[in-house]
Tab-separated table of C-alpha atoms and ligand atoms in Angstrom:
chain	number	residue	atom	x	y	z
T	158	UNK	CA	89.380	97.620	92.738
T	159	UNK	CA	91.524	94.464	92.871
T	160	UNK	CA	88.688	91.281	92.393
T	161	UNK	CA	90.005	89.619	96.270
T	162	UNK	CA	88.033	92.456	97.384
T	163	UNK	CA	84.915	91.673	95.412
T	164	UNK	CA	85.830	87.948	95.426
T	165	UNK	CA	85.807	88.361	99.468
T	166	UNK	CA	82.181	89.135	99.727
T	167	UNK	CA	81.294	86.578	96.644
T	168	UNK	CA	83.039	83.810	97.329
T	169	UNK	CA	81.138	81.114	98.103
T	170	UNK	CA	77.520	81.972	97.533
T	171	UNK	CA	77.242	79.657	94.661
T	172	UNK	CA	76.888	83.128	92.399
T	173	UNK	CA	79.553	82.381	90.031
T	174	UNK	CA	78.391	80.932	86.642
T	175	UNK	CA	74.619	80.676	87.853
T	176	UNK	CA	71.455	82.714	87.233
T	177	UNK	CA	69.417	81.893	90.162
T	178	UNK	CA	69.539	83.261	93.443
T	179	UNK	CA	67.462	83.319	97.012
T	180	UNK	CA	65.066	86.204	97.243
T	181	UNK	CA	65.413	88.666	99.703
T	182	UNK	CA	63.335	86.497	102.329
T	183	UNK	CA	65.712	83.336	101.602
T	184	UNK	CA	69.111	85.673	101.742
T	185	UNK	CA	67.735	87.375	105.127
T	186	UNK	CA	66.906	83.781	106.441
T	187	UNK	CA	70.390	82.753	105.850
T	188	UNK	CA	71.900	85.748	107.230
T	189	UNK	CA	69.926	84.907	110.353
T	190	UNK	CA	70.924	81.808	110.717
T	191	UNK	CA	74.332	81.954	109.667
T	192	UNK	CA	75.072	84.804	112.590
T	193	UNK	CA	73.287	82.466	115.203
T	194	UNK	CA	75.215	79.670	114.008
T	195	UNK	CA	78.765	82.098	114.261
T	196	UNK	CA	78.116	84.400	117.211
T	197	UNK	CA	75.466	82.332	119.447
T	198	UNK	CA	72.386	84.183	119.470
T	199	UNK	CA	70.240	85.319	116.921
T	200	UNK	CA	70.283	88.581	115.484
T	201	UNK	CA	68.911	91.773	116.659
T	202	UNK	CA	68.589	94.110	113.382
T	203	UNK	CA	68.774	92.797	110.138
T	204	UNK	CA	69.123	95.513	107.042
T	205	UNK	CA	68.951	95.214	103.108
T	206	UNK	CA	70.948	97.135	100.864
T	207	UNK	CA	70.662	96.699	96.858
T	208	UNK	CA	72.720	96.490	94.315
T	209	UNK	CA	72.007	99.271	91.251
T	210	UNK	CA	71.728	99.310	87.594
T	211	UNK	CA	72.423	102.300	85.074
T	212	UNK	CA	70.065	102.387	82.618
T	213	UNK	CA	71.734	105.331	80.184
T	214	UNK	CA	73.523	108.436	81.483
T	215	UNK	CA	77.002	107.117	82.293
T	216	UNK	CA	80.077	108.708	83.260
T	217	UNK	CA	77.937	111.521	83.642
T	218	UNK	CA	77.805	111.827	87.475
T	219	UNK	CA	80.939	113.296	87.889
T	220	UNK	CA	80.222	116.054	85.184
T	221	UNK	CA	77.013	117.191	87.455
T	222	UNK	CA	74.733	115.365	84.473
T	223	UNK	CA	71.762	113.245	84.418
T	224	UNK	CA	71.898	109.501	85.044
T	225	UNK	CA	68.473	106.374	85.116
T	226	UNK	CA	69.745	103.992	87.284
T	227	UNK	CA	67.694	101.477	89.411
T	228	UNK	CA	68.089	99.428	92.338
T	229	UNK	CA	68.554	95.792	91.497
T	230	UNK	CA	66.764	93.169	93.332
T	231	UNK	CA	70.107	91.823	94.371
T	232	UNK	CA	71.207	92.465	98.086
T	233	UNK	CA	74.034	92.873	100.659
T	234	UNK	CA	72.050	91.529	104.347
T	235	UNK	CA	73.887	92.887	107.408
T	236	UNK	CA	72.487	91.252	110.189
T	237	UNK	CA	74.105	92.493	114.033
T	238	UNK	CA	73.765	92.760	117.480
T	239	UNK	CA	74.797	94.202	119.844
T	240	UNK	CA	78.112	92.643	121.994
T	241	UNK	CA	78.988	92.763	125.422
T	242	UNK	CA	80.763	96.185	126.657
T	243	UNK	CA	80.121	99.777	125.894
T	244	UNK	CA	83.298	100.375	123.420
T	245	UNK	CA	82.617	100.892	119.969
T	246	UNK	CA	84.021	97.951	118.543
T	247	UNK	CA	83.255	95.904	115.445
T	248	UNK	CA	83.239	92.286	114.663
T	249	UNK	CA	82.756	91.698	111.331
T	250	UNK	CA	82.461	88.379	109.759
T	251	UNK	CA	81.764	87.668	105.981
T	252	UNK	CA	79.882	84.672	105.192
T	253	UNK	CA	81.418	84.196	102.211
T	254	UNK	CA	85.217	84.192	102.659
T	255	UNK	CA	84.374	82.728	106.375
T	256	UNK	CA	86.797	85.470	107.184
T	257	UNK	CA	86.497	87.514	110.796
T	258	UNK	CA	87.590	91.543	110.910
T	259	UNK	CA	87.966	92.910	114.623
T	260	UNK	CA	88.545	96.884	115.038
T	261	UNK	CA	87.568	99.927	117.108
T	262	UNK	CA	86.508	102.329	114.765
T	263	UNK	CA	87.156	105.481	117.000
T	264	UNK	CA	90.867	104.353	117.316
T	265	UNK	CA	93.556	105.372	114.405
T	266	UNK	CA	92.652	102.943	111.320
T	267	UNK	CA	94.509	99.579	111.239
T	268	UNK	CA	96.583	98.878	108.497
T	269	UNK	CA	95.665	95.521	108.489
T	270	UNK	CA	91.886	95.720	107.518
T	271	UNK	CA	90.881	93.759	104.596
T	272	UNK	CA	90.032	95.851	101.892
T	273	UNK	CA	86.533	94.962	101.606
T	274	UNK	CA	86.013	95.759	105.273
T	275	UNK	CA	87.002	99.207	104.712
T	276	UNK	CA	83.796	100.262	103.284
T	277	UNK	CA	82.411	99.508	106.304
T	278	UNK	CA	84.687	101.234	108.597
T	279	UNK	CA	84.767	104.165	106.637
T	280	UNK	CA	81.035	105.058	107.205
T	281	UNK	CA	81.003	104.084	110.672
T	282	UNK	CA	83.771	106.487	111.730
T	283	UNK	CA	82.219	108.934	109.318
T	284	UNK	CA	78.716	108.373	111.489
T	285	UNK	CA	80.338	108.667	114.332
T	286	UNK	CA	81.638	112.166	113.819
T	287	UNK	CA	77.726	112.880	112.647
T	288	UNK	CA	77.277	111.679	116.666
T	289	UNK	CA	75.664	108.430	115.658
T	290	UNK	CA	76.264	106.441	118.615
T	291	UNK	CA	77.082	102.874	118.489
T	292	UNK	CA	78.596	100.297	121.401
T	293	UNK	CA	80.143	97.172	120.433
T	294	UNK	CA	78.556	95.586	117.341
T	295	UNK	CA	78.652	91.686	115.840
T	296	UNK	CA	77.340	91.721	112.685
T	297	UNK	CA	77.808	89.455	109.590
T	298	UNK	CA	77.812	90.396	106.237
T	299	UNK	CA	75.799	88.160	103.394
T	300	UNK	CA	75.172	88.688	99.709
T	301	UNK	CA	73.492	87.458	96.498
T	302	UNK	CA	75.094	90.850	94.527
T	303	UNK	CA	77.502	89.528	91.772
T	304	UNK	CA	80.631	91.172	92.302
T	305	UNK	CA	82.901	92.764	90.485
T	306	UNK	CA	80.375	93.392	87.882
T	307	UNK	CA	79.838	96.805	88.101
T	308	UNK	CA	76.298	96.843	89.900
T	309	UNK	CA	77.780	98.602	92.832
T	310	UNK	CA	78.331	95.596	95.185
T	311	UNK	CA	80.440	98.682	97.521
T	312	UNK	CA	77.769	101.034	97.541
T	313	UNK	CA	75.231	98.557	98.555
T	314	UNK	CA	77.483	97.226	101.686
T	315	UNK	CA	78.470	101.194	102.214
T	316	UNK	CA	74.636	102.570	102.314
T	317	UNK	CA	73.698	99.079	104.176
T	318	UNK	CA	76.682	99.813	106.909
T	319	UNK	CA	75.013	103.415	107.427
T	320	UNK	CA	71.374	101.932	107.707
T	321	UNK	CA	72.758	99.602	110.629
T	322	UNK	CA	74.107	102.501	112.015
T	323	UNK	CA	70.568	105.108	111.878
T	324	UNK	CA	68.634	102.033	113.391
T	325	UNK	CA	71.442	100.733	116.343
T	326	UNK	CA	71.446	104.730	117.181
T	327	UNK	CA	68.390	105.300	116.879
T	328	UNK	CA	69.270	108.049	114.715
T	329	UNK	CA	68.216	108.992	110.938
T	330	UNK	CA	70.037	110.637	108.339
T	331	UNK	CA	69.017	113.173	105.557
T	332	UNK	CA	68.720	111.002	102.955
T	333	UNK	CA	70.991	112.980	100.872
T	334	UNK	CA	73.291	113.252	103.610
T	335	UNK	CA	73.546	109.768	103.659
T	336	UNK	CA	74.370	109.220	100.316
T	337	UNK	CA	76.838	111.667	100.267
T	338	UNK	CA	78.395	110.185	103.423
T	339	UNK	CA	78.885	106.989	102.126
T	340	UNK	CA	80.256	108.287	98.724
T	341	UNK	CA	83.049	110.022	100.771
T	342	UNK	CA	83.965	106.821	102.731
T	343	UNK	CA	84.611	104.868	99.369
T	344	UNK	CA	86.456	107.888	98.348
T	345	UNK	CA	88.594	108.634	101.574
T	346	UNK	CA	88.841	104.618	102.790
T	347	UNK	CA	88.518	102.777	99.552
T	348	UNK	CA	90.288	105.158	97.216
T	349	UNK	CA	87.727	104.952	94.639
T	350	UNK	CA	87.492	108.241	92.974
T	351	UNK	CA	82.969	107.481	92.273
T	352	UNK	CA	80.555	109.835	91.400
T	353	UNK	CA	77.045	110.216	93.335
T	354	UNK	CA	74.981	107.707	90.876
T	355	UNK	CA	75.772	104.379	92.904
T	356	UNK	CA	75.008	105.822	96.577
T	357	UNK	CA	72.057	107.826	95.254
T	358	UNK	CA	70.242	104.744	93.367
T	359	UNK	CA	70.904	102.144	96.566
T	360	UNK	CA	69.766	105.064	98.818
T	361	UNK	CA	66.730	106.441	96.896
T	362	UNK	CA	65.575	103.293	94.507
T	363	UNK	CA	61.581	102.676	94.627
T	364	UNK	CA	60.075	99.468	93.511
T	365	UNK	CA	58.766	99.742	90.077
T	366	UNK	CA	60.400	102.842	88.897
T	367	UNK	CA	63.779	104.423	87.681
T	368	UNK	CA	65.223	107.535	89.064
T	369	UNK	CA	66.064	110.282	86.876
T	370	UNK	CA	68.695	111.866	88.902
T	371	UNK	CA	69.941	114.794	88.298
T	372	UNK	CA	73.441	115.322	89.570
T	373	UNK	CA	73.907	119.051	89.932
T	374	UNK	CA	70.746	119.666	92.427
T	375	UNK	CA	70.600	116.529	93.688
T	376	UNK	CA	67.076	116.087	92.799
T	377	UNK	CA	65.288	112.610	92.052
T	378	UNK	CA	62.394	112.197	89.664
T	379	UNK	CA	60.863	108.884	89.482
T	380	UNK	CA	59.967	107.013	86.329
T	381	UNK	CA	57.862	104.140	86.368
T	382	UNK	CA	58.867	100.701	84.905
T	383	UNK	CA	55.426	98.451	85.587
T	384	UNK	CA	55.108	96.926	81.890
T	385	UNK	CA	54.571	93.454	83.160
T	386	UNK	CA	56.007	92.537	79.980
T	387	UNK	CA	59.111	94.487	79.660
T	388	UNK	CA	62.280	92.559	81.604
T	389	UNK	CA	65.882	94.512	82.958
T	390	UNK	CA	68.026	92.145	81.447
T	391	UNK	CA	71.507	92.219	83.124
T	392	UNK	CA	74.511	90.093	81.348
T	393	UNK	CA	77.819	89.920	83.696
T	394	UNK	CA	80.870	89.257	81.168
T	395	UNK	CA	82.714	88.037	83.725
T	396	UNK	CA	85.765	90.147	82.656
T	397	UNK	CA	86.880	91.697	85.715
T	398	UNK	CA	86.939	95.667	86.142
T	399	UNK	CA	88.663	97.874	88.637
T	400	UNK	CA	87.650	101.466	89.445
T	401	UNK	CA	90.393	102.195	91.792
T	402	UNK	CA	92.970	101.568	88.335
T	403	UNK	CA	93.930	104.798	86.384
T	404	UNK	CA	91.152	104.810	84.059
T	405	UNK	CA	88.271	106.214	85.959
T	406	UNK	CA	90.274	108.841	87.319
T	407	UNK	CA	91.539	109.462	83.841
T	408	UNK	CA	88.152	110.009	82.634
T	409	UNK	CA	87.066	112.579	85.258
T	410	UNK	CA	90.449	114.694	85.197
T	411	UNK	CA	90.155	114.854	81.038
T	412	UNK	CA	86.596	116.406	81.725
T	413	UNK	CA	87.726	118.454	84.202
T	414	UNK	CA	90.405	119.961	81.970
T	415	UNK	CA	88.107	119.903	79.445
T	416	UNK	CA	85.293	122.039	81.322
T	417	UNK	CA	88.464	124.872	82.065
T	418	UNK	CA	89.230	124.893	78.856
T	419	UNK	CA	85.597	125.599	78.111
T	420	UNK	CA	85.682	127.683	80.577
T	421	UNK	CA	82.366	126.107	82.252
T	422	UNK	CA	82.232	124.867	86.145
T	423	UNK	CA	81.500	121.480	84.711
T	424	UNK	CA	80.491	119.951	81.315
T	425	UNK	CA	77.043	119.750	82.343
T	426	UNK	CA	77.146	123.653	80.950
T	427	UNK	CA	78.871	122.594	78.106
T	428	UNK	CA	76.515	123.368	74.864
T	429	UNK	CA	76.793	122.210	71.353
T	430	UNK	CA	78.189	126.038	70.150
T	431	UNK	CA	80.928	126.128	72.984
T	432	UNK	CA	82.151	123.214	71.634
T	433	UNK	CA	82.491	124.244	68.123
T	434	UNK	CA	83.763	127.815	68.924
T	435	UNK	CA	86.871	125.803	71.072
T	436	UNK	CA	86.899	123.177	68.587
T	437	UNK	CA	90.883	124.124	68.071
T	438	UNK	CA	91.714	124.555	71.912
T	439	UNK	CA	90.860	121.183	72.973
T	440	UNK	CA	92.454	118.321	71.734
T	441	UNK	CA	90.645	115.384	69.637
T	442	UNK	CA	90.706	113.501	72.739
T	443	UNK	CA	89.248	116.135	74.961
T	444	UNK	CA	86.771	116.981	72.634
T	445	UNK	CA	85.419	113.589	72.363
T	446	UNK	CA	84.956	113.145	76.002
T	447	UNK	CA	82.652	116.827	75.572
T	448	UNK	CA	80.924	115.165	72.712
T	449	UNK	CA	80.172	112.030	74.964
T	450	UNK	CA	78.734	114.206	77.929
T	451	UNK	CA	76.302	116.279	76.271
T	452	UNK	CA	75.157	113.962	74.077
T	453	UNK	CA	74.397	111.546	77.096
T	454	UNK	CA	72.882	113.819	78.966
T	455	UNK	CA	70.200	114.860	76.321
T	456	UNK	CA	69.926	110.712	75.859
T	457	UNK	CA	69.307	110.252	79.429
T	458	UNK	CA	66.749	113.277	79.955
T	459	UNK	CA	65.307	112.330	76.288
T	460	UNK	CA	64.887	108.301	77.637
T	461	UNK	CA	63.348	109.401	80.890
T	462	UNK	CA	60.720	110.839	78.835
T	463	UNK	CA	60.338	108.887	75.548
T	464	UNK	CA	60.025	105.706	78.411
T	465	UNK	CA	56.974	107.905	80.319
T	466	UNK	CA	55.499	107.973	76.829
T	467	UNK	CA	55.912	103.710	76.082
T	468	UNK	CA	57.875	104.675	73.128
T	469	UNK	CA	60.160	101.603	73.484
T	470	UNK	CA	61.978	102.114	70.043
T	471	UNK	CA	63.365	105.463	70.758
T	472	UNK	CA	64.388	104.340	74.708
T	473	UNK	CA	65.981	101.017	72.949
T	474	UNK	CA	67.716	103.472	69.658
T	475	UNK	CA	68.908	106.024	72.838
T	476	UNK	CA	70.109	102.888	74.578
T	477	UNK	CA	72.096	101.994	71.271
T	478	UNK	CA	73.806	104.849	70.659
T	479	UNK	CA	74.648	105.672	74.285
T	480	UNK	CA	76.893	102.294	74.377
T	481	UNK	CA	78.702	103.640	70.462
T	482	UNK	CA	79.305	106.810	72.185
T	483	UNK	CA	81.178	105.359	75.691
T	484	UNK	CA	83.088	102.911	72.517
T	485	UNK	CA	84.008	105.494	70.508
T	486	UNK	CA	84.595	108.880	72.154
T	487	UNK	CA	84.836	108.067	75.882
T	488	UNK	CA	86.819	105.164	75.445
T	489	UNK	CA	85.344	102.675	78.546
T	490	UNK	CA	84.272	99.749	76.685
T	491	UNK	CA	85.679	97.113	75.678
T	492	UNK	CA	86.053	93.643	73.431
T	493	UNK	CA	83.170	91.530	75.709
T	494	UNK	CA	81.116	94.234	76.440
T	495	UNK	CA	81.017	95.267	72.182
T	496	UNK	CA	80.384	91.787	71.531
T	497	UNK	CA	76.945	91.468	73.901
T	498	UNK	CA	75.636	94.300	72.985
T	499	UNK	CA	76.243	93.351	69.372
T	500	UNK	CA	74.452	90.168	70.059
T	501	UNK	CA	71.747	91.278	71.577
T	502	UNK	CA	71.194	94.063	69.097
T	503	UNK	CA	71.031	91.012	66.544
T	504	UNK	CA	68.567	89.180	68.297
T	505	UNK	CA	66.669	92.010	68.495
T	506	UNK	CA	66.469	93.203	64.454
T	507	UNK	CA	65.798	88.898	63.931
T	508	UNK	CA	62.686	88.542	66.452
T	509	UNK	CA	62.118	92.168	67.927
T	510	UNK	CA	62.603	90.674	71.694
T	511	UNK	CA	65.241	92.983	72.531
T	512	UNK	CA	64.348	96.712	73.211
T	513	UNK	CA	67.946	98.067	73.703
T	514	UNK	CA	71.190	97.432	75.501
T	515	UNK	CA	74.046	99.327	76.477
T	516	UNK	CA	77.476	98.447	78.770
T	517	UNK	CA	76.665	99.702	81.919
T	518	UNK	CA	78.491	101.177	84.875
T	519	UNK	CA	82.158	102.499	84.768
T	520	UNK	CA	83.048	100.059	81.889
T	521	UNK	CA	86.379	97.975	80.978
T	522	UNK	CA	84.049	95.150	82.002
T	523	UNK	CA	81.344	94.502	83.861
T	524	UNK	CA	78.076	94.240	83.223
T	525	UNK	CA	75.744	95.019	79.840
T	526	UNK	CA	71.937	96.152	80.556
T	527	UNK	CA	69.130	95.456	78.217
T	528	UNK	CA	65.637	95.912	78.449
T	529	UNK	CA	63.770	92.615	76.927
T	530	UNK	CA	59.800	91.752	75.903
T	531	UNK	CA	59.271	88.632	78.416
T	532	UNK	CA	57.753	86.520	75.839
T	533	UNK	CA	62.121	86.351	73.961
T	534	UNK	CA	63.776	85.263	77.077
T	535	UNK	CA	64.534	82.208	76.919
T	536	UNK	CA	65.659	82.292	73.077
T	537	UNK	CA	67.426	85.427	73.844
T	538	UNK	CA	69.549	83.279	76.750
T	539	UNK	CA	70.644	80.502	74.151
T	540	UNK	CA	71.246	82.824	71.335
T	541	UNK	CA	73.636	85.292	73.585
T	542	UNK	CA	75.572	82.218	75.562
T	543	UNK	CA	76.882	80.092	73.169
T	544	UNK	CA	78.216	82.657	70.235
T	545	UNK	CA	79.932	84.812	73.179
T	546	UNK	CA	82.049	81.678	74.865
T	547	UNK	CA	82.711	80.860	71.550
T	548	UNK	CA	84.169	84.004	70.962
T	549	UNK	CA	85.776	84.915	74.464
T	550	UNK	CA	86.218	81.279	76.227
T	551	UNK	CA	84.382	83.168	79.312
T	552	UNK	CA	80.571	82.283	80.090
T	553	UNK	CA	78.137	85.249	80.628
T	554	UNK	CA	76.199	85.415	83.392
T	555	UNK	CA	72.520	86.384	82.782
T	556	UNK	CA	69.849	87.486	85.270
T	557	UNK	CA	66.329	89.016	84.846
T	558	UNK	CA	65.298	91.974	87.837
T	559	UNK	CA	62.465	94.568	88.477
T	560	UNK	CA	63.738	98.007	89.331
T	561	UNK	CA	63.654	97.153	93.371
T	562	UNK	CA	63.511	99.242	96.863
T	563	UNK	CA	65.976	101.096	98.114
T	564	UNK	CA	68.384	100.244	101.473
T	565	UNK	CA	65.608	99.522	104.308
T	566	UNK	CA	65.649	98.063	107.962
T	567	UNK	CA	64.261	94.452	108.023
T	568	UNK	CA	64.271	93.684	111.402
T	569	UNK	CA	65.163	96.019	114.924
T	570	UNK	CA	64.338	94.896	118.104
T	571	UNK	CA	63.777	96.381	121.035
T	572	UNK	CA	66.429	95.511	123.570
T	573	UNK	CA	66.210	91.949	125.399
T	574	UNK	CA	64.825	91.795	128.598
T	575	UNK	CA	66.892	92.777	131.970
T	576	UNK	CA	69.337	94.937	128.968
O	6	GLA	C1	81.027	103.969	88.384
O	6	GLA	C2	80.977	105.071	89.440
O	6	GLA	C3	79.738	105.954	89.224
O	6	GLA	C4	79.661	106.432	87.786
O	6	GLA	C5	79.831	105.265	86.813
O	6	GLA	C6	79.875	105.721	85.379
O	6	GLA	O1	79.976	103.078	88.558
O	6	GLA	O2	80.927	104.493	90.728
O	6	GLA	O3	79.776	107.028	90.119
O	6	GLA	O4	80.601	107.439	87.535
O	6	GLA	O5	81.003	104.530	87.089
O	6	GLA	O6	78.658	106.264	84.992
């Protein structure tokens, strides 16, 4: 995805380069007032949509696997109202770029749309053919999600756009329905080829826990995270990454091939014997993308359970070898990412502070997750800063989160009075 799209919901909120950030109250607050300040009246609904974090399982999604993401304590805030007239018609005005988007969404698209507004018409014309009604709609779009960083800054605004949408219409969606609806307008309006992960985690996420999602049934088991000590350490490189480019898409057709060749319906069948027995049929390449799936996928399930147990030093070794095997077989890392996890796995054999950390999301960039003891932070932040600008000439951003709730309504009113 080309960065003016993530740039055009960043820009501006002071993320860039910093750690802290408003809370959800503050960011709401603003929202608030920024849409009196724009449109004239304050807001009738108000909605909260996180950001998500993949704590081991990736580029598994697509390959029906297991993944243990988390919602982030990060947001996109729509806040809206309804305008005169019954037409469905949007006006949509980011807060960040100070940049205004009119369009019906019932009329053929516009070719004109910014790109980062097409999230958001692609789920409401995909909620309208669900019958989710909807009249004319101002609503402004705020954030305090970095961007571009891989923690799913699209899926948030996607899932957040279909909230708006159940509580204007007055209408709910299966929850898995919903998820699934907003992965198809990223696919079909964005042209981001994503798996399920992102939607599911900003849809389902639960303070205090991680889901273990698995991606063939669609099921969700939760996995508490409530060590007061223990901290989900995120670390943005700030090298830009961009799903829509030929990579991702790469990835997923090689494991498609790779499943026919195995003759399997995905690699989630794949087992350790079928992949000796077709050792010759596959190439190297293709059999190193087999070797990354099944070996994640018994990481991930093996994680979910080690971390029900408190046995930090297998979740952190799991973590570990996760990130080697997206290095070396699947071939989605890259220099920065190496380096921080490298670091931090330093730190962590000098003063034990650091559990584990991995590159997270669809890599070439982005973000590296962690999982910290409390007491190391602030070490930790020196010790990681200053050796990786020296080495890249780009300063890491570094935040702290608790796995966090899921999309939710902040605010609906009832209609005004004489409506
Ligand atoms: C991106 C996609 C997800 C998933 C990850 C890799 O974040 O949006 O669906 O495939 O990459 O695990």
């Amino acid at each position: 995805m080309p960065d003016g799209e993530w740039n055009a919901l960043s820009a501006g909120t002071g993320e860039e380069g910093r750690e802290s950030s408003p809370s959800l109250a503050v960011l709401a607050q603003q929202a608030e007032n920024h849409f009196e300040r724009h449109f004239g009246r304050p807001p009738r609904w108000l909605v909260a949509s996180p950001g998500r974090v993949n704590l081991i399982g990736e580029h598994t999604d697509y390959n029906d696997g297991f993944a243990l993401p988390m919602a982030i304590e990060r947001y996109v805030v729509l806040a809206a109202d309804q305008a005169p007239g019954g037409t469905p018609r949007i006006d949509l005005f980011s807060a960040a770029l100070n940049q205004q988007q009119t369009w019906c969404p019932t009329e053929p698209q516009k070719d004109d749309l910014e790109p980062w507004s097409r999230y958001v018409d692609g789920v409401l014309r995909l909620v309208w053919e669900r019958n989710l009604r909807f009249g004319a709609l101002d609503v402004l779009i705020a954030s305090n999600l970095p961007l571009g960083g891989g923690l799913s800054s699209s899926a948030a605004l996607e899932v957040a756009t279909a909230t708006l949408a159940e509580a204007v219409s007055g209408h709910t969606l299966d929850p898995v329905d919903k998820a699934l609806l907003c992965q198809q307008a990223e696919h079909d309006y964005a042209g981001v080829p994503c798996g399920i992960m992102d939607q599911f985690a900003v849809v389902f996420g639960q303070q205090d826990h991680l889901l273990l999602l698995d991606c063939r049934s669609g099921e969700t088991k939760l996995v508490p995270l409530t060590d007061p000590e223990i901290r989900v350490l995120i670390i943005d490189t700030n090298v830009a990454r961009q799903l829509s480019g030929g990579e991702y898409a790469a990835r997923r057709s090689e494991c498609a091939a790779a499943a026919k060749h195995l003759a399997v319906a995905s690699l989630r069948e794949a087992r350790w014997d079928h992949l000796r027995e077709q050792d010759d049929a596959l190439s190297h390449r293709l059999y190193q993308r087999v070797r990354h799936v099944i070996s994640e996928n018994e990481r991930t399930v093996r994680a979910a359970e080690r971390m029900s147990a408190g046995d930090w030093d297998e979740v952190g070794a799991l973590m570990y070898q996760s990130h080697a095997s997206l290095r070396d077989d699947f071939h989605v890392s890259c220099p920065e990412l190496d380096l921080l996890v490298e670091l931090l796995q330093q730190q962590g054999r000098r003063d034990g502070s650091v559990i584990g950390a991995r590159m997270t999301g669809g890599g070439f960039g982005g973000c590296v997750v962690a999982l910290v003891w409390q007491t190391g932070m602030a070490r930790l932040a020196q010790r990681i800063r200053q050796p990786y600008y020296e080495q890249t000439g780009l300063r890491p951003r570094l935040f702290t989160t608790r796995p966090a709730r899921g999309a939710h309504v902040l605010r609906s009113e009832l209609p005004r009075l004489g409506e």
